[in-house]
Amino acid sequence: MSTSRPGAPEDQIVDSTPDHPADRTTDQTNEQTAQQPADRAAATRRPHDDAPDTAALFRRLADLPDGPERDSARDELVTAWLPMAHRIAGRFRDRGESIEDLRQVAALGLVKAIDRFDPDRGAFESYAVPTITGEVKRHFRDRMWALRVPRRVQELRNKVRVARRELTQNPGSPEPSVAAVAAHTGLTEDEVNTGMEALDSFSTLSLDAEMSTGADGYSLADTLGAADSSYDVVVDRESAKEGLRRLPERERAILYMRFFEDMTQSRIADRLGISQMHVSRLISRSCARVRDEVLAERAGRRGKGPGAAAS
């Protein structure tokens, strides 16, 4: 359908007929068909929910002098990007630190990122993510990880942590067993146990820490064994055996009466028909001889290295 304004020339006639696909040229149809997927893709490509568009605010912040207006713009940026900082903090949960403390550390990293960011050098998110992540990792390194575990154990710990998180994604999911974690990760059950033990290896525990909350509570120190001097006695006795066997028979008899029958030197002297002074000298000489032989033997063992043994 065509309409014309009164008095208008024929070349100014306006076609008001609605556009119909059959009336389009082939090029127009192809162009519109190709544009539709791009439009749909553009509609579905959205920035991350916690990555707001604050480029203009950052440029404004960079131009503002110190003062209330600048502080207000800075606070506005912190509020806008705080959800992203909390998301990064959530990556480090279940590592021996509360999520509230982790969020505070991440917020501190966010403030540092905002203060140091140059809007002329790219997107803020690209700068903020490593800055906040580094701040949280530094927190663990400086304040939490008092124990440094081997790299292999760290790898097992990370695999077990990820597996437990994946196995408990659905609400109401029970805590996965060692066998379930092993099947999920391809690790052995011993490796899973090692990784699970390492999950709590972030800080030392005081020997005075209470291990029980009951009336009969006890500390960690109470569970540790004390050094037993009896072991030293056994070692010394076994070391002295050969030296005692090499002593003359009378000196062995004197030592036996003195240390096993608990006889005094005077009684030993009366039994053997010698003076008490002579008994004292024999005991001292015999003990010194055995002691010197034991020490010489130990020194010889220490001096024998792999090279000496090979020669």
PDB file of C-alpha atoms in Angstrom:
ATOM      1  CA  MET A   1       0.000   0.000   0.000  1.00  0.00           C
ATOM      2  CA  SER A   2       1.361   3.428  -1.008  1.00  0.00           C
ATOM      3  CA  THR A   3       0.370   6.842   0.229  1.00  0.00           C
ATOM      4  CA  SER A   4       1.351  10.299  -0.926  1.00  0.00           C
ATOM      5  CA  ARG A   5       1.118  13.706   0.547  1.00  0.00           C
ATOM      6  CA  PRO A   6      -1.108  16.124  -1.378  1.00  0.00           C
ATOM      7  CA  GLY A   7       0.948  17.945  -3.927  1.00  0.00           C
ATOM      8  CA  ALA A   8       4.018  15.801  -3.402  1.00  0.00           C
ATOM      9  CA  PRO A   9       5.930  14.680  -6.454  1.00  0.00           C
ATOM     10  CA  GLU A  10       5.754  11.064  -7.462  1.00  0.00           C
ATOM     11  CA  ASP A  11       9.356  10.362  -6.365  1.00  0.00           C
ATOM     12  CA  GLN A  12       8.444  11.317  -2.777  1.00  0.00           C
ATOM     13  CA  ILE A  13       5.673   8.740  -2.502  1.00  0.00           C
ATOM     14  CA  VAL A  14       6.135   6.833   0.795  1.00  0.00           C
ATOM     15  CA  ASP A  15       5.581   3.092   0.925  1.00  0.00           C
ATOM     16  CA  SER A  16       3.807   2.276   4.189  1.00  0.00           C
ATOM     17  CA  THR A  17       3.279  -1.401   3.476  1.00  0.00           C
ATOM     18  CA  PRO A  18       4.605  -3.507   6.391  1.00  0.00           C
ATOM     19  CA  ASP A  19       7.866  -5.302   5.643  1.00  0.00           C
ATOM     20  CA  HIS A  20       7.236  -8.917   4.709  1.00  0.00           C
ATOM     21  CA  PRO A  21       9.928 -11.606   4.511  1.00  0.00           C
ATOM     22  CA  ALA A  22       8.911 -12.348   0.952  1.00  0.00           C
ATOM     23  CA  ASP A  23       9.639  -8.744  -0.039  1.00  0.00           C
ATOM     24  CA  ARG A  24      13.225  -8.786   1.340  1.00  0.00           C
ATOM     25  CA  THR A  25      16.200  -9.304  -0.862  1.00  0.00           C
ATOM     26  CA  THR A  26      18.435 -12.337  -0.410  1.00  0.00           C
ATOM     27  CA  ASP A  27      21.258 -10.188   1.010  1.00  0.00           C
ATOM     28  CA  GLN A  28      18.960  -8.600   3.576  1.00  0.00           C
ATOM     29  CA  THR A  29      17.676 -11.998   4.704  1.00  0.00           C
ATOM     30  CA  ASN A  30      21.181 -13.448   5.069  1.00  0.00           C
ATOM     31  CA  GLU A  31      22.398 -10.382   6.981  1.00  0.00           C
ATOM     32  CA  GLN A  32      19.519 -10.504   9.456  1.00  0.00           C
ATOM     33  CA  THR A  33      19.825 -14.278   9.882  1.00  0.00           C
ATOM     34  CA  ALA A  34      23.517 -13.957  10.696  1.00  0.00           C
ATOM     35  CA  GLN A  35      22.866 -11.122  13.140  1.00  0.00           C
ATOM     36  CA  GLN A  36      20.299 -13.036  15.207  1.00  0.00           C
ATOM     37  CA  PRO A  37      22.730 -15.551  16.820  1.00  0.00           C
ATOM     38  CA  ALA A  38      25.167 -12.728  17.546  1.00  0.00           C
ATOM     39  CA  ASP A  39      22.400 -10.743  19.216  1.00  0.00           C
ATOM     40  CA  ARG A  40      21.394 -13.749  21.296  1.00  0.00           C
ATOM     41  CA  ALA A  41      25.022 -14.405  22.274  1.00  0.00           C
ATOM     42  CA  ALA A  42      25.489 -10.775  23.233  1.00  0.00           C
ATOM     43  CA  ALA A  43      22.353 -10.957  25.335  1.00  0.00           C
ATOM     44  CA  THR A  44      23.606 -14.049  27.190  1.00  0.00           C
ATOM     45  CA  ARG A  45      27.170 -12.766  27.644  1.00  0.00           C
ATOM     46  CA  ARG A  46      26.937 -10.850  30.878  1.00  0.00           C
ATOM     47  CA  PRO A  47      29.687  -9.748  33.214  1.00  0.00           C
ATOM     48  CA  HIS A  48      30.065 -11.656  36.452  1.00  0.00           C
ATOM     49  CA  ASP A  49      27.349 -10.851  38.955  1.00  0.00           C
ATOM     50  CA  ASP A  50      29.928  -9.442  41.389  1.00  0.00           C
ATOM     51  CA  ALA A  51      31.906  -7.523  38.727  1.00  0.00           C
ATOM     52  CA  PRO A  52      30.033  -4.213  38.341  1.00  0.00           C
ATOM     53  CA  ASP A  53      30.847  -1.593  35.742  1.00  0.00           C
ATOM     54  CA  THR A  54      32.656   1.051  37.767  1.00  0.00           C
ATOM     55  CA  ALA A  55      35.095   2.363  35.161  1.00  0.00           C
ATOM     56  CA  ALA A  56      33.614   5.870  35.275  1.00  0.00           C
ATOM     57  CA  LEU A  57      33.732   5.923  39.074  1.00  0.00           C
ATOM     58  CA  PHE A  58      37.390   4.878  39.069  1.00  0.00           C
ATOM     59  CA  ARG A  59      38.243   7.657  36.623  1.00  0.00           C
ATOM     60  CA  ARG A  60      36.407  10.106  38.851  1.00  0.00           C
ATOM     61  CA  LEU A  61      38.260   8.803  41.904  1.00  0.00           C
ATOM     62  CA  ALA A  62      41.598   9.281  40.159  1.00  0.00           C
ATOM     63  CA  ASP A  63      40.795  12.957  39.504  1.00  0.00           C
ATOM     64  CA  LEU A  64      39.521  13.780  42.978  1.00  0.00           C
ATOM     65  CA  PRO A  65      41.801  15.321  45.611  1.00  0.00           C
ATOM     66  CA  ASP A  66      41.909  13.991  49.147  1.00  0.00           C
ATOM     67  CA  GLY A  67      38.775  14.902  51.026  1.00  0.00           C
ATOM     68  CA  PRO A  68      35.223  13.827  51.854  1.00  0.00           C
ATOM     69  CA  GLU A  69      34.184  13.536  48.217  1.00  0.00           C
ATOM     70  CA  ARG A  70      37.063  11.202  47.425  1.00  0.00           C
ATOM     71  CA  ASP A  71      36.384   9.133  50.546  1.00  0.00           C
ATOM     72  CA  SER A  72      32.742   8.808  49.505  1.00  0.00           C
ATOM     73  CA  ALA A  73      33.691   7.594  46.012  1.00  0.00           C
ATOM     74  CA  ARG A  74      36.158   5.136  47.519  1.00  0.00           C
ATOM     75  CA  ASP A  75      33.533   3.756  49.892  1.00  0.00           C
ATOM     76  CA  GLU A  76      31.137   3.372  46.987  1.00  0.00           C
ATOM     77  CA  LEU A  77      33.713   1.297  45.095  1.00  0.00           C
ATOM     78  CA  VAL A  78      34.375  -0.875  48.132  1.00  0.00           C
ATOM     79  CA  THR A  79      30.657  -1.547  48.520  1.00  0.00           C
ATOM     80  CA  ALA A  80      30.287  -2.371  44.832  1.00  0.00           C
ATOM     81  CA  TRP A  81      33.187  -4.849  44.736  1.00  0.00           C
ATOM     82  CA  LEU A  82      32.828  -6.386  48.192  1.00  0.00           C
ATOM     83  CA  PRO A  83      30.787  -9.384  46.916  1.00  0.00           C
ATOM     84  CA  MET A  84      33.704 -10.342  44.671  1.00  0.00           C
ATOM     85  CA  ALA A  85      36.097 -10.166  47.633  1.00  0.00           C
ATOM     86  CA  HIS A  86      33.768 -12.423  49.631  1.00  0.00           C
ATOM     87  CA  ARG A  87      33.652 -14.886  46.734  1.00  0.00           C
ATOM     88  CA  ILE A  88      37.449 -15.080  46.665  1.00  0.00           C
ATOM     89  CA  ALA A  89      37.529 -15.566  50.434  1.00  0.00           C
ATOM     90  CA  GLY A  90      35.140 -18.495  50.034  1.00  0.00           C
ATOM     91  CA  ARG A  91      37.733 -20.357  47.996  1.00  0.00           C
ATOM     92  CA  PHE A  92      39.865 -20.687  51.123  1.00  0.00           C
ATOM     93  CA  ARG A  93      37.229 -22.042  53.497  1.00  0.00           C
ATOM     94  CA  ASP A  94      37.783 -25.324  55.379  1.00  0.00           C
ATOM     95  CA  ARG A  95      41.442 -24.503  55.885  1.00  0.00           C
ATOM     96  CA  GLY A  96      41.457 -23.871  59.600  1.00  0.00           C
ATOM     97  CA  GLU A  97      40.248 -20.251  59.496  1.00  0.00           C
ATOM     98  CA  SER A  98      36.701 -18.946  59.917  1.00  0.00           C
ATOM     99  CA  ILE A  99      34.952 -17.544  56.855  1.00  0.00           C
ATOM    100  CA  GLU A 100      34.316 -14.262  58.708  1.00  0.00           C
ATOM    101  CA  ASP A 101      38.037 -13.710  59.251  1.00  0.00           C
ATOM    102  CA  LEU A 102      38.774 -14.666  55.655  1.00  0.00           C
ATOM    103  CA  ARG A 103      36.253 -12.113  54.408  1.00  0.00           C
ATOM    104  CA  GLN A 104      37.867  -9.410  56.510  1.00  0.00           C
ATOM    105  CA  VAL A 105      41.270 -10.236  55.043  1.00  0.00           C
ATOM    106  CA  ALA A 106      39.817 -10.245  51.524  1.00  0.00           C
ATOM    107  CA  ALA A 107      38.163  -6.871  52.179  1.00  0.00           C
ATOM    108  CA  LEU A 108      41.543  -5.503  53.233  1.00  0.00           C
ATOM    109  CA  GLY A 109      43.005  -6.752  49.961  1.00  0.00           C
ATOM    110  CA  LEU A 110      40.131  -5.095  48.089  1.00  0.00           C
ATOM    111  CA  VAL A 111      40.849  -1.726  49.707  1.00  0.00           C
ATOM    112  CA  LYS A 112      44.518  -2.044  48.766  1.00  0.00           C
ATOM    113  CA  ALA A 113      43.560  -2.883  45.185  1.00  0.00           C
ATOM    114  CA  ILE A 114      41.239   0.142  44.933  1.00  0.00           C
ATOM    115  CA  ASP A 115      43.893   2.483  46.328  1.00  0.00           C
ATOM    116  CA  ARG A 116      46.589   1.216  43.955  1.00  0.00           C
ATOM    117  CA  PHE A 117      44.540   0.722  40.788  1.00  0.00           C
ATOM    118  CA  ASP A 118      45.310   2.838  37.730  1.00  0.00           C
ATOM    119  CA  PRO A 119      42.183   3.057  35.512  1.00  0.00           C
ATOM    120  CA  ASP A 120      44.373   3.675  32.444  1.00  0.00           C
ATOM    121  CA  ARG A 121      45.966   0.230  32.714  1.00  0.00           C
ATOM    122  CA  GLY A 122      43.017  -2.083  32.129  1.00  0.00           C
ATOM    123  CA  ALA A 123      40.028  -3.573  33.920  1.00  0.00           C
ATOM    124  CA  PHE A 124      39.862  -3.420  37.700  1.00  0.00           C
ATOM    125  CA  GLU A 125      38.834  -7.063  38.092  1.00  0.00           C
ATOM    126  CA  SER A 126      42.022  -8.256  36.375  1.00  0.00           C
ATOM    127  CA  TYR A 127      44.047  -6.323  38.930  1.00  0.00           C
ATOM    128  CA  ALA A 128      41.901  -6.935  41.998  1.00  0.00           C
ATOM    129  CA  VAL A 129      41.596 -10.729  41.842  1.00  0.00           C
ATOM    130  CA  PRO A 130      45.342 -11.504  42.196  1.00  0.00           C
ATOM    131  CA  THR A 131      45.728  -8.697  44.733  1.00  0.00           C
ATOM    132  CA  ILE A 132      42.967 -10.032  46.988  1.00  0.00           C
ATOM    133  CA  THR A 133      44.054 -13.648  46.519  1.00  0.00           C
ATOM    134  CA  GLY A 134      47.616 -12.743  47.447  1.00  0.00           C
ATOM    135  CA  GLU A 135      46.432 -10.975  50.580  1.00  0.00           C
ATOM    136  CA  VAL A 136      44.527 -14.064  51.754  1.00  0.00           C
ATOM    137  CA  LYS A 137      47.463 -16.366  50.978  1.00  0.00           C
ATOM    138  CA  ARG A 138      49.774 -14.060  52.916  1.00  0.00           C
ATOM    139  CA  HIS A 139      47.401 -14.288  55.859  1.00  0.00           C
ATOM    140  CA  PHE A 140      47.730 -18.062  55.889  1.00  0.00           C
ATOM    141  CA  ARG A 141      51.490 -17.946  55.427  1.00  0.00           C
ATOM    142  CA  ASP A 142      52.152 -15.411  58.182  1.00  0.00           C
ATOM    143  CA  ARG A 143      49.507 -16.284  60.753  1.00  0.00           C
ATOM    144  CA  MET A 144      48.126 -19.742  60.149  1.00  0.00           C
ATOM    145  CA  TRP A 145      50.614 -22.119  58.567  1.00  0.00           C
ATOM    146  CA  ALA A 146      53.026 -22.555  61.464  1.00  0.00           C
ATOM    147  CA  LEU A 147      53.682 -26.084  60.171  1.00  0.00           C
ATOM    148  CA  ARG A 148      55.140 -26.526  56.701  1.00  0.00           C
ATOM    149  CA  VAL A 149      54.141 -29.866  55.242  1.00  0.00           C
ATOM    150  CA  PRO A 150      55.897 -31.501  52.266  1.00  0.00           C
ATOM    151  CA  ARG A 151      54.747 -30.568  48.766  1.00  0.00           C
ATOM    152  CA  ARG A 152      53.350 -34.065  48.141  1.00  0.00           C
ATOM    153  CA  VAL A 153      51.223 -33.823  51.282  1.00  0.00           C
ATOM    154  CA  GLN A 154      50.025 -30.369  50.205  1.00  0.00           C
ATOM    155  CA  GLU A 155      48.899 -31.845  46.877  1.00  0.00           C
ATOM    156  CA  LEU A 156      47.026 -34.640  48.655  1.00  0.00           C
ATOM    157  CA  ARG A 157      45.417 -32.102  50.976  1.00  0.00           C
ATOM    158  CA  ASN A 158      44.186 -29.998  48.059  1.00  0.00           C
ATOM    159  CA  LYS A 159      42.795 -33.014  46.174  1.00  0.00           C
ATOM    160  CA  VAL A 160      40.954 -34.256  49.252  1.00  0.00           C
ATOM    161  CA  ARG A 161      39.531 -30.797  49.971  1.00  0.00           C
ATOM    162  CA  VAL A 162      38.217 -30.391  46.419  1.00  0.00           C
ATOM    163  CA  ALA A 163      36.770 -33.911  46.396  1.00  0.00           C
ATOM    164  CA  ARG A 164      34.941 -33.413  49.692  1.00  0.00           C
ATOM    165  CA  ARG A 165      33.493 -30.162  48.392  1.00  0.00           C
ATOM    166  CA  GLU A 166      32.315 -31.769  45.158  1.00  0.00           C
ATOM    167  CA  LEU A 167      30.812 -34.763  46.968  1.00  0.00           C
ATOM    168  CA  THR A 168      28.799 -32.539  49.326  1.00  0.00           C
ATOM    169  CA  GLN A 169      27.460 -30.041  46.778  1.00  0.00           C
ATOM    170  CA  ASN A 170      23.861 -31.178  47.101  1.00  0.00           C
ATOM    171  CA  PRO A 171      21.997 -30.058  50.246  1.00  0.00           C
ATOM    172  CA  GLY A 172      21.757 -32.814  52.821  1.00  0.00           C
ATOM    173  CA  SER A 173      24.676 -34.770  51.376  1.00  0.00           C
ATOM    174  CA  PRO A 174      26.424 -36.821  54.085  1.00  0.00           C
ATOM    175  CA  GLU A 175      30.095 -36.399  54.861  1.00  0.00           C
ATOM    176  CA  PRO A 176      31.926 -38.563  52.296  1.00  0.00           C
ATOM    177  CA  SER A 177      33.782 -41.600  53.572  1.00  0.00           C
ATOM    178  CA  VAL A 178      37.458 -42.248  52.968  1.00  0.00           C
ATOM    179  CA  ALA A 179      36.535 -44.871  50.383  1.00  0.00           C
ATOM    180  CA  ALA A 180      34.243 -42.430  48.553  1.00  0.00           C
ATOM    181  CA  VAL A 181      36.937 -39.753  48.420  1.00  0.00           C
ATOM    182  CA  ALA A 182      39.468 -42.318  47.220  1.00  0.00           C
ATOM    183  CA  ALA A 183      37.147 -43.467  44.427  1.00  0.00           C
ATOM    184  CA  HIS A 184      36.427 -39.868  43.423  1.00  0.00           C
ATOM    185  CA  THR A 185      40.084 -38.800  43.287  1.00  0.00           C
ATOM    186  CA  GLY A 186      41.791 -42.006  42.204  1.00  0.00           C
ATOM    187  CA  LEU A 187      43.957 -41.918  45.337  1.00  0.00           C
ATOM    188  CA  THR A 188      44.546 -44.791  47.718  1.00  0.00           C
ATOM    189  CA  GLU A 189      42.795 -44.734  51.076  1.00  0.00           C
ATOM    190  CA  ASP A 190      46.150 -44.218  52.821  1.00  0.00           C
ATOM    191  CA  GLU A 191      46.770 -41.148  50.646  1.00  0.00           C
ATOM    192  CA  VAL A 192      43.285 -39.840  51.429  1.00  0.00           C
ATOM    193  CA  ASN A 193      43.919 -40.287  55.161  1.00  0.00           C
ATOM    194  CA  THR A 194      47.198 -38.403  54.823  1.00  0.00           C
ATOM    195  CA  GLY A 195      45.442 -35.574  52.991  1.00  0.00           C
ATOM    196  CA  MET A 196      42.643 -35.412  55.572  1.00  0.00           C
ATOM    197  CA  GLU A 197      45.158 -35.230  58.417  1.00  0.00           C
ATOM    198  CA  ALA A 198      46.969 -32.422  56.606  1.00  0.00           C
ATOM    199  CA  LEU A 199      43.742 -30.392  56.363  1.00  0.00           C
ATOM    200  CA  ASP A 200      44.232 -29.453  60.015  1.00  0.00           C
ATOM    201  CA  SER A 201      47.999 -28.957  59.777  1.00  0.00           C
ATOM    202  CA  PHE A 202      47.939 -25.177  59.614  1.00  0.00           C
ATOM    203  CA  SER A 203      49.022 -24.241  63.121  1.00  0.00           C
ATOM    204  CA  THR A 204      50.759 -25.683  66.127  1.00  0.00           C
ATOM    205  CA  LEU A 205      48.863 -26.813  69.200  1.00  0.00           C
ATOM    206  CA  SER A 206      49.988 -25.838  72.673  1.00  0.00           C
ATOM    207  CA  LEU A 207      51.020 -28.661  74.986  1.00  0.00           C
ATOM    208  CA  ASP A 208      48.691 -27.083  77.548  1.00  0.00           C
ATOM    209  CA  ALA A 209      45.683 -27.343  75.211  1.00  0.00           C
ATOM    210  CA  GLU A 210      42.768 -29.151  76.825  1.00  0.00           C
ATOM    211  CA  MET A 211      41.977 -32.419  75.048  1.00  0.00           C
ATOM    212  CA  SER A 212      38.813 -33.147  77.046  1.00  0.00           C
ATOM    213  CA  THR A 213      36.010 -30.932  78.297  1.00  0.00           C
ATOM    214  CA  GLY A 214      34.874 -33.292  81.041  1.00  0.00           C
ATOM    215  CA  ALA A 215      35.661 -33.164  84.728  1.00  0.00           C
ATOM    216  CA  ASP A 216      38.642 -35.460  84.141  1.00  0.00           C
ATOM    217  CA  GLY A 217      40.062 -33.169  81.462  1.00  0.00           C
ATOM    218  CA  TYR A 218      43.664 -33.595  80.409  1.00  0.00           C
ATOM    219  CA  SER A 219      46.117 -31.609  78.339  1.00  0.00           C
ATOM    220  CA  LEU A 220      48.053 -32.650  75.265  1.00  0.00           C
ATOM    221  CA  ALA A 221      51.208 -32.901  77.372  1.00  0.00           C
ATOM    222  CA  ASP A 222      49.514 -35.581  79.496  1.00  0.00           C
ATOM    223  CA  THR A 223      49.235 -37.822  76.439  1.00  0.00           C
ATOM    224  CA  LEU A 224      52.955 -37.694  75.656  1.00  0.00           C
ATOM    225  CA  GLY A 225      55.329 -40.257  77.102  1.00  0.00           C
ATOM    226  CA  ALA A 226      58.313 -39.224  79.209  1.00  0.00           C
ATOM    227  CA  ALA A 227      61.889 -40.351  78.674  1.00  0.00           C
ATOM    228  CA  ASP A 228      62.455 -43.699  80.401  1.00  0.00           C
ATOM    229  CA  SER A 229      65.890 -43.989  81.985  1.00  0.00           C
ATOM    230  CA  SER A 230      65.528 -47.781  81.992  1.00  0.00           C
ATOM    231  CA  TYR A 231      66.418 -47.818  78.309  1.00  0.00           C
ATOM    232  CA  ASP A 232      69.755 -46.172  79.076  1.00  0.00           C
ATOM    233  CA  VAL A 233      70.399 -48.803  81.737  1.00  0.00           C
ATOM    234  CA  VAL A 234      69.750 -51.582  79.226  1.00  0.00           C
ATOM    235  CA  VAL A 235      72.053 -49.989  76.653  1.00  0.00           C
ATOM    236  CA  ASP A 236      74.854 -49.517  79.184  1.00  0.00           C
ATOM    237  CA  ARG A 237      74.490 -53.051  80.514  1.00  0.00           C
ATOM    238  CA  GLU A 238      74.600 -54.637  77.080  1.00  0.00           C
ATOM    239  CA  SER A 239      77.576 -52.497  76.114  1.00  0.00           C
ATOM    240  CA  ALA A 240      79.498 -53.523  79.247  1.00  0.00           C
ATOM    241  CA  LYS A 241      78.976 -57.286  78.855  1.00  0.00           C
ATOM    242  CA  GLU A 242      81.996 -57.947  76.641  1.00  0.00           C
ATOM    243  CA  GLY A 243      84.291 -55.831  78.803  1.00  0.00           C
ATOM    244  CA  LEU A 244      83.170 -57.669  81.945  1.00  0.00           C
ATOM    245  CA  ARG A 245      83.866 -61.038  80.323  1.00  0.00           C
ATOM    246  CA  ARG A 246      87.433 -59.974  79.599  1.00  0.00           C
ATOM    247  CA  LEU A 247      88.167 -59.062  83.239  1.00  0.00           C
ATOM    248  CA  PRO A 248      90.164 -61.452  85.457  1.00  0.00           C
ATOM    249  CA  GLU A 249      87.979 -63.843  87.425  1.00  0.00           C
ATOM    250  CA  ARG A 250      88.689 -62.243  90.820  1.00  0.00           C
ATOM    251  CA  GLU A 251      87.779 -58.757  89.582  1.00  0.00           C
ATOM    252  CA  ARG A 252      84.540 -60.107  88.078  1.00  0.00           C
ATOM    253  CA  ALA A 253      83.725 -61.696  91.431  1.00  0.00           C
ATOM    254  CA  ILE A 254      84.386 -58.443  93.288  1.00  0.00           C
ATOM    255  CA  LEU A 255      82.115 -56.474  90.944  1.00  0.00           C
ATOM    256  CA  TYR A 256      79.402 -59.118  91.280  1.00  0.00           C
ATOM    257  CA  MET A 257      79.515 -59.000  95.074  1.00  0.00           C
ATOM    258  CA  ARG A 258      79.507 -55.204  95.103  1.00  0.00           C
ATOM    259  CA  PHE A 259      76.805 -54.435  92.526  1.00  0.00           C
ATOM    260  CA  PHE A 260      74.602 -57.549  92.471  1.00  0.00           C
ATOM    261  CA  GLU A 261      74.837 -58.814  96.060  1.00  0.00           C
ATOM    262  CA  ASP A 262      75.040 -55.248  97.415  1.00  0.00           C
ATOM    263  CA  MET A 263      77.970 -56.117  99.712  1.00  0.00           C
ATOM    264  CA  THR A 264      80.093 -53.387 101.265  1.00  0.00           C
ATOM    265  CA  GLN A 265      83.773 -53.120 100.471  1.00  0.00           C
ATOM    266  CA  SER A 266      84.605 -54.212 104.023  1.00  0.00           C
ATOM    267  CA  ARG A 267      82.607 -57.437 103.723  1.00  0.00           C
ATOM    268  CA  ILE A 268      84.203 -58.184 100.344  1.00  0.00           C
ATOM    269  CA  ALA A 269      87.636 -57.613 101.882  1.00  0.00           C
ATOM    270  CA  ASP A 270      86.843 -59.999 104.746  1.00  0.00           C
ATOM    271  CA  ARG A 271      85.608 -62.692 102.345  1.00  0.00           C
ATOM    272  CA  LEU A 272      88.667 -62.455 100.101  1.00  0.00           C
ATOM    273  CA  GLY A 273      91.185 -61.861 102.898  1.00  0.00           C
ATOM    274  CA  ILE A 274      92.457 -58.563 101.500  1.00  0.00           C
ATOM    275  CA  SER A 275      92.292 -54.983 102.684  1.00  0.00           C
ATOM    276  CA  GLN A 276      89.316 -52.762 102.079  1.00  0.00           C
ATOM    277  CA  MET A 277      91.605 -50.254 100.328  1.00  0.00           C
ATOM    278  CA  HIS A 278      92.726 -52.936  97.904  1.00  0.00           C
ATOM    279  CA  VAL A 279      89.099 -53.829  97.163  1.00  0.00           C
ATOM    280  CA  SER A 280      88.360 -50.159  96.448  1.00  0.00           C
ATOM    281  CA  ARG A 281      91.300 -49.931  94.021  1.00  0.00           C
ATOM    282  CA  LEU A 282      90.236 -53.130  92.215  1.00  0.00           C
ATOM    283  CA  ILE A 283      86.666 -51.905  91.820  1.00  0.00           C
ATOM    284  CA  SER A 284      87.799 -48.519  90.476  1.00  0.00           C
ATOM    285  CA  ARG A 285      90.322 -50.104  88.085  1.00  0.00           C
ATOM    286  CA  SER A 286      87.846 -52.698  86.794  1.00  0.00           C
ATOM    287  CA  CYS A 287      85.092 -50.132  86.188  1.00  0.00           C
ATOM    288  CA  ALA A 288      87.513 -47.773  84.427  1.00  0.00           C
ATOM    289  CA  ARG A 289      88.744 -50.588  82.186  1.00  0.00           C
ATOM    290  CA  VAL A 290      85.236 -51.628  81.160  1.00  0.00           C
ATOM    291  CA  ARG A 291      84.193 -48.005  80.634  1.00  0.00           C
ATOM    292  CA  ASP A 292      87.231 -47.244  78.460  1.00  0.00           C
ATOM    293  CA  GLU A 293      86.604 -50.296  76.300  1.00  0.00           C
ATOM    294  CA  VAL A 294      82.958 -49.343  75.762  1.00  0.00           C
ATOM    295  CA  LEU A 295      83.838 -45.751  74.850  1.00  0.00           C
ATOM    296  CA  ALA A 296      86.593 -46.901  72.493  1.00  0.00           C
ATOM    297  CA  GLU A 297      84.194 -49.290  70.784  1.00  0.00           C
ATOM    298  CA  ARG A 298      81.576 -46.564  70.335  1.00  0.00           C
ATOM    299  CA  ALA A 299      84.174 -44.151  68.978  1.00  0.00           C
ATOM    300  CA  GLY A 300      85.297 -46.793  66.509  1.00  0.00           C
ATOM    301  CA  ARG A 301      81.740 -47.293  65.287  1.00  0.00           C
ATOM    302  CA  ARG A 302      81.257 -43.567  64.749  1.00  0.00           C
ATOM    303  CA  GLY A 303      84.532 -43.350  62.852  1.00  0.00           C
ATOM    304  CA  LYS A 304      83.499 -46.071  60.429  1.00  0.00           C
ATOM    305  CA  GLY A 305      81.696 -44.368  57.596  1.00  0.00           C
ATOM    306  CA  PRO A 306      80.435 -45.881  54.320  1.00  0.00           C
ATOM    307  CA  GLY A 307      83.836 -45.283  52.746  1.00  0.00           C
ATOM    308  CA  ALA A 308      85.681 -47.035  55.563  1.00  0.00           C
ATOM    309  CA  ALA A 309      83.305 -49.969  55.424  1.00  0.00           C
ATOM    310  CA  ALA A 310      83.809 -50.256  51.668  1.00  0.00           C
ATOM    311  CA  SER A 311      87.587 -50.244  52.001  1.00  0.00           C
TER     312      SER A 311
END
